[in-house]
Coordinates of C-alpha atoms and ligand atoms in Angstrom, one line a residue:
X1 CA 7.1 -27.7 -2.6
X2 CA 6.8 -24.0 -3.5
X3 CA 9.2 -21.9 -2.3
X4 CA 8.0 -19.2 -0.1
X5 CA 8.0 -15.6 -1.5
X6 CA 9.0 -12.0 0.5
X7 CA 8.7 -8.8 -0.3
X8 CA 8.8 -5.6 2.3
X9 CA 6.2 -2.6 1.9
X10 CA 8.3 0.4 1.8
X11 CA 11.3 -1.7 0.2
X12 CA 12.3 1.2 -1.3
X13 CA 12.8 3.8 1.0
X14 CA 15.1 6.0 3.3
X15 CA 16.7 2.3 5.1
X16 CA 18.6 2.0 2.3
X17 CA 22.1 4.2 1.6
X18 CA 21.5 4.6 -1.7
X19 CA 18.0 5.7 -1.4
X20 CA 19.2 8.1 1.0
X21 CA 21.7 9.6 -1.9
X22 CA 19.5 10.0 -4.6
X23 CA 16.8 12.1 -2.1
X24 CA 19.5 14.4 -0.9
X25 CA 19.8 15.9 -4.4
X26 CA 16.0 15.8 -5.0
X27 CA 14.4 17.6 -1.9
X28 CA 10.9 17.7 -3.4
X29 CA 9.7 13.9 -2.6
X30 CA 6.9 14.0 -5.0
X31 CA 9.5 15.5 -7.7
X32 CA 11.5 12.2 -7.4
X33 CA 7.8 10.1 -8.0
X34 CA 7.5 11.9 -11.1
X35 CA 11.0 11.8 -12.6
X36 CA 10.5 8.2 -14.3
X37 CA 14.3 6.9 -14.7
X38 CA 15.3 7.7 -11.1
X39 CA 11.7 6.1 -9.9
X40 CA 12.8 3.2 -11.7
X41 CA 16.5 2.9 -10.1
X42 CA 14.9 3.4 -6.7
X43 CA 11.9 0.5 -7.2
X44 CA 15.1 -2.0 -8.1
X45 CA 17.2 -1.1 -5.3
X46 CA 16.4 -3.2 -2.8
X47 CA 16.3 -6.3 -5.7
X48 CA 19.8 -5.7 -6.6
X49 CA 20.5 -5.5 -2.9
X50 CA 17.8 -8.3 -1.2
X51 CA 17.0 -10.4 -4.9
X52 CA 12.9 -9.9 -3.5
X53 CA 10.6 -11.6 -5.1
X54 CA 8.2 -8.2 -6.1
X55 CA 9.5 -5.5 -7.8
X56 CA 7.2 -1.9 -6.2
X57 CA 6.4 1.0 -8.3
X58 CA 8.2 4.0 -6.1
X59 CA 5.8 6.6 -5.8
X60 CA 3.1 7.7 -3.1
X61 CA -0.5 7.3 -2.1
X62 CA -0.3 11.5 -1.9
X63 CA -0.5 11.7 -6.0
X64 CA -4.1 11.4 -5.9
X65 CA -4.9 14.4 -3.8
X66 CA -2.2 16.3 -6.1
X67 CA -3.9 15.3 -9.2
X68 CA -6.6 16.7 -8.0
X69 CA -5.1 20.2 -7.9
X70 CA -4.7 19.8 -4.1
X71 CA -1.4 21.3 -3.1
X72 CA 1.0 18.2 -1.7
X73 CA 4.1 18.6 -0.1
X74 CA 6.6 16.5 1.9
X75 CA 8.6 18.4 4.6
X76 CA 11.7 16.9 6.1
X77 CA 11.3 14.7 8.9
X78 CA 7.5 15.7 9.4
X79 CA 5.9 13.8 6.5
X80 CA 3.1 15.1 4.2
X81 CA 1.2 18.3 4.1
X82 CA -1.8 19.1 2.1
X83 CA -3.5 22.2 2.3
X84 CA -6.9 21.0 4.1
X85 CA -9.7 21.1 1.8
X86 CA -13.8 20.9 3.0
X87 CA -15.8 19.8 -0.3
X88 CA -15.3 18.9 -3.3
X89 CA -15.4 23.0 -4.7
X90 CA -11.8 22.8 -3.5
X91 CA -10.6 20.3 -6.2
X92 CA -10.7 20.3 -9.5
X93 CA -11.9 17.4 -11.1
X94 CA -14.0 18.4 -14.3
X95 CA -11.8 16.5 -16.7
X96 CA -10.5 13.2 -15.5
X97 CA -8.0 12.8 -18.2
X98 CA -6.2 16.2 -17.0
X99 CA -6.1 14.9 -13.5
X100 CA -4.5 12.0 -14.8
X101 CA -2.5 13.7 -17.0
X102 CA -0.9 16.0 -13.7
X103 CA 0.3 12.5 -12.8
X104 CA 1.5 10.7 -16.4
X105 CA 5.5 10.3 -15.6
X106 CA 4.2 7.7 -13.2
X107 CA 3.3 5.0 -15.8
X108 CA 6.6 6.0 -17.9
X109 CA 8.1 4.5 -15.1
X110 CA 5.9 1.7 -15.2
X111 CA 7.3 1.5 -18.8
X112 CA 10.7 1.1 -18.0
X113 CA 10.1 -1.4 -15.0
X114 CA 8.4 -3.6 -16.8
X115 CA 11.3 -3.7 -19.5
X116 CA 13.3 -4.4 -16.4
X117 CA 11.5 -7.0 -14.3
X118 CA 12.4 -9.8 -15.5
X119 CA 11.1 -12.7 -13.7
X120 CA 9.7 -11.0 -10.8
X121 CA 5.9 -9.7 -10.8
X122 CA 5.5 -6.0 -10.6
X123 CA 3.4 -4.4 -8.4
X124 CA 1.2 -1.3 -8.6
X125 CA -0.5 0.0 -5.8
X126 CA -3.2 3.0 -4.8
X127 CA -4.2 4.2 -1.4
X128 CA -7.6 3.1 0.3
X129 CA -10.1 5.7 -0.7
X130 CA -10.9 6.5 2.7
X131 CA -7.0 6.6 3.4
X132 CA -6.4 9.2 1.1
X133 CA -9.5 11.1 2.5
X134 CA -8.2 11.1 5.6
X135 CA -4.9 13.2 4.2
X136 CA -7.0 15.3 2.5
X137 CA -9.6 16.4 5.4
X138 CA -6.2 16.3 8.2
X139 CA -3.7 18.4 6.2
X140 CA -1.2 15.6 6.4
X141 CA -0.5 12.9 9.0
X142 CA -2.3 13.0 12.3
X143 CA -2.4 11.6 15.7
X144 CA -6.1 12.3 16.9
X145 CA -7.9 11.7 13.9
X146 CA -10.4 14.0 15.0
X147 CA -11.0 15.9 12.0
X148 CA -12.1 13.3 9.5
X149 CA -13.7 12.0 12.2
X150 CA -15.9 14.7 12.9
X151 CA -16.0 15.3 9.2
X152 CA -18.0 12.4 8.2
X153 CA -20.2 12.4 11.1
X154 CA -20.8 15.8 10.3
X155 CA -20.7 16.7 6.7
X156 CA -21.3 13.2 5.2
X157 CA -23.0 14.0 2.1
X158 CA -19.6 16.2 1.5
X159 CA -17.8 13.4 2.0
X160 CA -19.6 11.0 -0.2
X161 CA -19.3 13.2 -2.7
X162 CA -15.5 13.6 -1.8
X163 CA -15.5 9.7 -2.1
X164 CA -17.2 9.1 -5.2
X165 CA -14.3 11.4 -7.3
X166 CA -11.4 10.1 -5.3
X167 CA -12.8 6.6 -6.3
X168 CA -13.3 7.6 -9.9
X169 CA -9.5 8.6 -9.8
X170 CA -8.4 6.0 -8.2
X171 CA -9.9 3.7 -10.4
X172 CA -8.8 5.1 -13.8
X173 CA -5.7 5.2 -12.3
X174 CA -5.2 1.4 -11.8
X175 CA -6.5 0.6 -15.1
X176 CA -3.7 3.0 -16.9
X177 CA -1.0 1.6 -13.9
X178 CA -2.4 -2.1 -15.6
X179 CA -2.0 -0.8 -19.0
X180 CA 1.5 -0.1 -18.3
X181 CA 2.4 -3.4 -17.6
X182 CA 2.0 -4.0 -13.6
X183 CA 0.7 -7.3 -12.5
X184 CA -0.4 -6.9 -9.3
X185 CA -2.4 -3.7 -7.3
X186 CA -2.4 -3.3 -3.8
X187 CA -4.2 -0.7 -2.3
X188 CA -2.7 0.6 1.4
X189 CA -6.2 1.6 3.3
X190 CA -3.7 2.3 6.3
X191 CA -6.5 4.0 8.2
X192 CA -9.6 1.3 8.1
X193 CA -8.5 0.9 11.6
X194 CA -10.5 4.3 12.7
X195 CA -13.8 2.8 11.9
X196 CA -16.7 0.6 12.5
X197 CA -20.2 -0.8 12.3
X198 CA -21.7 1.6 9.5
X199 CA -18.9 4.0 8.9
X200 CA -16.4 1.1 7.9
X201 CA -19.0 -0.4 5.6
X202 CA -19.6 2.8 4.5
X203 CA -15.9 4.4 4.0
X204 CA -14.3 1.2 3.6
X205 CA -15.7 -1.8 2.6
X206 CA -18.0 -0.1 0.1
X207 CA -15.1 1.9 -2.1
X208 CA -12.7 -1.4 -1.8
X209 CA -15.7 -3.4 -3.2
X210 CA -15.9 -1.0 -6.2
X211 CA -12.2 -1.2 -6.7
X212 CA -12.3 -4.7 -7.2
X213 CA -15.5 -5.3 -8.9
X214 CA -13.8 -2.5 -12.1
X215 CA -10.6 -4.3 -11.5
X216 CA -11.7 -7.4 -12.0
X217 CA -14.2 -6.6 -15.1
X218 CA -10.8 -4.6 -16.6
X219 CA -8.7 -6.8 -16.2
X220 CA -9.7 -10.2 -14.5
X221 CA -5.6 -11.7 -14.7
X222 CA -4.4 -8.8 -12.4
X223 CA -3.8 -10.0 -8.9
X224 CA -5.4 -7.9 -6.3
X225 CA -4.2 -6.7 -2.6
X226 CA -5.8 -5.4 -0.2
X227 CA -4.1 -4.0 3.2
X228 CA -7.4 -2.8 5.3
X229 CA -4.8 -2.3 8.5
X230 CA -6.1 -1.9 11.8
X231 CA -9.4 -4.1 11.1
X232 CA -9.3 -6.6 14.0
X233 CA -12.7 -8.3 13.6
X234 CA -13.6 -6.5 10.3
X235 CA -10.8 -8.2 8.5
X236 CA -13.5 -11.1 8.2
X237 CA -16.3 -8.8 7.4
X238 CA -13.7 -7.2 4.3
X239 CA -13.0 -10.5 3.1
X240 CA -16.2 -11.8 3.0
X241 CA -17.3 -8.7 1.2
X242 CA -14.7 -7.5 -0.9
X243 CA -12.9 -10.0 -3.6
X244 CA -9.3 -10.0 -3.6
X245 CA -6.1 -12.4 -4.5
X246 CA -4.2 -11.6 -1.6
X247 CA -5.0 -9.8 2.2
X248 CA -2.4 -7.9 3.9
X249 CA -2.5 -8.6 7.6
X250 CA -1.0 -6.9 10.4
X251 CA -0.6 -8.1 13.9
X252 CA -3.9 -8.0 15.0
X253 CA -6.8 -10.3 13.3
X254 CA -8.9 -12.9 14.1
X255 CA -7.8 -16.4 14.0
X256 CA -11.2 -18.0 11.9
X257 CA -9.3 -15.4 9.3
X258 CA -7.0 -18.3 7.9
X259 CA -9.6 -20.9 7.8
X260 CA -11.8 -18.3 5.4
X261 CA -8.4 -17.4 3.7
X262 CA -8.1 -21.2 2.7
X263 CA -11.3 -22.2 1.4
X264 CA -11.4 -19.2 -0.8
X265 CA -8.1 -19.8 -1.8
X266 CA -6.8 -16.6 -0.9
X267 CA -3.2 -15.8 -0.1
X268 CA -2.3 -14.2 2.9
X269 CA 0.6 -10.9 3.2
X270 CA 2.3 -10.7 6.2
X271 CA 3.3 -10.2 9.2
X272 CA 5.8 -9.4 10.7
X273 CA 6.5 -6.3 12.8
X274 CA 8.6 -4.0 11.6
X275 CA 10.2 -3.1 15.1
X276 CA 10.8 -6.8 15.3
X277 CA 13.0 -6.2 12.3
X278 CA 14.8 -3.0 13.8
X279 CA 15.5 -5.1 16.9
X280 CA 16.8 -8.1 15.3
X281 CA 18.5 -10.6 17.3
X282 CA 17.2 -14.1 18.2
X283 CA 13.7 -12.4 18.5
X284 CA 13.6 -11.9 15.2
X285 CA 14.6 -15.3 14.2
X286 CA 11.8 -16.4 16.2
X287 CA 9.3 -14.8 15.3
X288 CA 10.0 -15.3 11.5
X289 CA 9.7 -18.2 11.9
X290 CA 6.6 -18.6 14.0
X291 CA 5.5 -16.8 10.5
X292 CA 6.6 -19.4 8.4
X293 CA 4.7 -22.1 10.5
X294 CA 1.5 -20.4 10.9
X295 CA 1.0 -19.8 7.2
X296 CA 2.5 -23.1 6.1
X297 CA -0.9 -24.6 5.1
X298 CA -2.2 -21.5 3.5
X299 CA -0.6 -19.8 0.6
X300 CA 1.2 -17.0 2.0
X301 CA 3.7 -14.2 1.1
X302 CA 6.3 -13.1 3.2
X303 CA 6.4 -9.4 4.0
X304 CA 5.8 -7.2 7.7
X305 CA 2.6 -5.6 9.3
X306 CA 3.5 -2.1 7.9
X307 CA 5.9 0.1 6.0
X308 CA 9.8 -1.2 6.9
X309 CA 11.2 1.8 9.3
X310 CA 13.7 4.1 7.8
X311 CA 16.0 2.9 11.6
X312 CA 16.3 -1.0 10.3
X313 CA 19.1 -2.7 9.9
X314 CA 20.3 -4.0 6.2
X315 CA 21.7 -7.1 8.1
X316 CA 18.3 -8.0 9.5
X317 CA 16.7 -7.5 6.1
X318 CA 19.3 -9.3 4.7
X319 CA 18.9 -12.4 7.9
X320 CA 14.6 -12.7 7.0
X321 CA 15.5 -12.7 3.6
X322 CA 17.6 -15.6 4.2
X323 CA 15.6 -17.2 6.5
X324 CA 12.8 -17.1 4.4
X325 CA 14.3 -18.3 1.2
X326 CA 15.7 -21.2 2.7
X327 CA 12.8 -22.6 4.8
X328 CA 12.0 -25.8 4.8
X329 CA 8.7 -27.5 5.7
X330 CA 8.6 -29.7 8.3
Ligands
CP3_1 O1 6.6 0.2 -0.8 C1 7.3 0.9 -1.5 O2 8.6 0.9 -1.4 C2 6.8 1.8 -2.6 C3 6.7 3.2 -2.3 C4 5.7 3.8 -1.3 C5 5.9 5.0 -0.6 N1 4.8 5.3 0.1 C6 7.2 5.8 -0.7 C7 7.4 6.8 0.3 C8 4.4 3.3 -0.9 C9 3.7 2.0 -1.3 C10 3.9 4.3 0.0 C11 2.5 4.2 0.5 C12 2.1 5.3 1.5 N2 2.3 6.6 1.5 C13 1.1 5.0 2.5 C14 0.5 3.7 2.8 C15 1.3 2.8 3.6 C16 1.5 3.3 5.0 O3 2.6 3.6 5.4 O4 0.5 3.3 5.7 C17 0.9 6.2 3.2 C18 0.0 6.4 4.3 C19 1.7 7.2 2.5 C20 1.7 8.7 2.8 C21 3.1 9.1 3.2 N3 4.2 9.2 2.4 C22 3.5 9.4 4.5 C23 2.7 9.4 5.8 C24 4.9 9.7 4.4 C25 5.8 10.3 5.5 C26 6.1 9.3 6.5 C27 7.1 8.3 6.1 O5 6.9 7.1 6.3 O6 8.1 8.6 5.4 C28 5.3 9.5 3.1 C29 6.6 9.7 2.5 C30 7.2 8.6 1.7 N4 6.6 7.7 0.9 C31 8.6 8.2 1.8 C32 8.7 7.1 0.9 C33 10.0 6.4 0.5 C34 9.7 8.9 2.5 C35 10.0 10.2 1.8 C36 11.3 10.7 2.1 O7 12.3 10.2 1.4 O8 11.5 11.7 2.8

C-alpha cells in the first residue's frame, strides 16, 4: 500500500522561527518573493524541518496585480494593499512579456529549487482569477466583500475585460513557472466562496476551465490543483466542469463529492482545519485521523482547509506529520 502523502499550504511562512529571521531583515514581503536564493531557502524550510512530501515555490498570489504595474504592498500585521483600480486603463498590459519580465526572479528560483528537490515534486501555484480580482477591485483584504461585489454587478463588462488580461497573465505565467521545472500548479481561488448561480460560472468556473484546458494542451504531464474554497455545493458543479488532477477541499463540501472524485480518478487535498492544528491535543489526533479514514478509498493527499496560521505549534506540525506518515490501513 502507498503511503500517504502531506503537505501544508502556507508551509513556508511566519510559524516557523526561521522564516520569522529572514523577514525581519527584508521588510518589503514582495522584495523577499523576488530575491531568488533566499525564496529558495524559505520554500525548503519546512522540508528540512517536517521532511513534506511537496516542496512550494515561496512567493504570492499578489505578483500578478504588480506585474501589471498595480502598486502592491504588504504592511505589517495588516496584510496586502493595492492601490484600488476601476478598468483596465489603470494597468498596463500592452506587452505581456514586460509584465512578465516585472516578475522574472520568480522562475530563477524555480531554477535553483528544482536543482534542489530531489525526490520530492515541486509545486507551482497562481491565484484564482477571480481571487486576484477581488484584491485588485478591494485595495487588499476585506471583510464585506462589497466592492467586488457591487463591481461586477455593476460594471461587468469592465470586469470581463479585467478578467480576460489577468487570465492571459496568469496563464503565460504557469507555462514559464512549467518551463522552469515545477511539476505541479495549484491555483488558490480563495474567494469562489462569494458566489453563485451565474456569477460563479461566470467568475469562476469559466477562467478555471481556461486554465486547465492551456495547461493541459502545454503541458499535458503537469499535475493540476485546484482549491475553489468556500464552494459548498459548487464543488461538484467545478469538478464536473473544470479538469484537474487533484481538488483542494475545505471543511465544507458535499458528500456525492468523493464518489465523483473516485470514478474520475481524481485525488483529493485536504482537510484539516487549521485551528484544529493550533489547538492540538487529543482533538487533533482525532480528527487526523477521521481524515485518514474518510479518504482511505480515494487517493488523497494530506494537507488542512486553508493557509497553516502563523499561531501553530511546530510540535503539532511535527505530531500530523507523524501521524500521517505512519498510518496504517485497517
Ligand atoms: O504555501 C506556501 O508556503 C507558499 C507561499 C504562499 C504565500 N501566499 C506566502 C505568504 C502562498 C501559496 C500564498 C497564497 C496566497 N496569498 C493566497 C491564497 C491562499 C489563501 O490564503 O487564501 C492569498 C489570498 C494571498 C494574499 C496574501 N498574501 C494575504 C491576504 C497575505 C496577508 C495575510 C497572511 O496570511 O499573511 C499575504 C502575505 C503572505 N503570503 C505571507 C506569506 C508567507 C506573510 C507575509 C509576512 O511575512 O508578513
Amino acid at each position: 500500500m502507498n503511503k500517504k502523502r502531506i503537505w501544508l499550504m502556507r508551509q513556508a511562512g511566519r510559524y516557523l522561527p526561521e522564516y520569522r529571521k529572514i523577514r525581519k531583515k527584508e521588510p518589503n514581503f514582495l522584495d523577499l518573493c523576488f530575491s531568488p536564493i533566499l525564496a529558495a531557502d524559505i520554500s525548503l524550510q519546512p522540508i528540512k524541518r517536517f521532511d513534506f512530501d511537496f516542496i512550494i515555490l515561496f512567493c504570492d498570489i499578489l505578483v500578478i496585480p504588480y506585474a501589471l504595474n498595480q502598486k502592491v504592498t504588504f504592511k505589517k500585521n495588516h496584510g496586502p494593499l493595492l492601490d484600488p483600480i476601476s478598468s483596465i486603463k489603470d494597468l498596463s498590459y500592452k506587452n505581456m512579456n514586460q509584465n512578465i519580465n516585472k516578475i522574472s526572479p520568480v522562475f530563477e528560483t524555480i531554477n535553483i529549487l528544482n536543482q534542489k528537490k530531489a525526490e520530492k515534486n515541486l509545486i507551482g501555484f497562481c491565484g484564482g482569477v477571480f481571487t486576484v480580482l477581488n484584491y485588485m477591485i478591494e485595495g487588499g483584504t476585506s471583510k464585506t466583500h462589497s466592492k467586488i461585489k457591487s463591481f461586477i454587478k455593476l460594471e461587468k463588462r469592465k470586469a470581463l475585460d479585467l478578467i480576460q488580461i489577468i487570465l492571459e497573465l496568469t496563464i503565460e505565467y504557469l507555462k514559464k513557472q512549467i518551463d522552469h521545472g515545477v511539476d505541479y500548479i495549484q491555483v488558490f481561488e480563495s474567494w469562489a466562496g462569494l458566489l453563485d448561480n451565474e456569477e460563479y460560472e461566470t467568475f469562476v468556473i469559466e477562467p478555471n476551465k481556461q486554465i486547465s484546458k492551456k495547461i493541459r494542451e502545454y503541458s499535458p504531464e503537469t499535475k493540476i490543483i485546484h482549491f475553489p474554497r468556500g464552494s459548498r455545493k459548487n464543488y461538484i458543479y467545478f469538478l464536473n466542469e473544470v479538469e484537474c488532477d487533484v481538488i483542494s477541499l475545505d471543511n465544507n463540501y458535499p458528500e456525492e463529492l468523493l464518489k465523483i472524485a473516485k470514478e474520475k480518478k481524481i485525488i483529493i487535498q485536504g482537510n484539516l482545519n487549521p485551528l484544529d492544528l493550533v489547538n492540538g491535543g487529543p482533538l487533533l489526533q482525532k480528527k487526523t485521523l477521521e481524515i485518514l479514514e474518510k479518504f482511505k478509498d480515494v487517493g488523497h493527499i494530506f494537507n488542512l482547509s486553508h493557509g497553516i496560521l502563523p499561531e501553530t505549534p511546530i510540535e503539532n506540525v511535527e505530531k500530523i506529520v507523524n501521524l500521517v506518515k505512519n498510518y496504517e490501513y485497517t
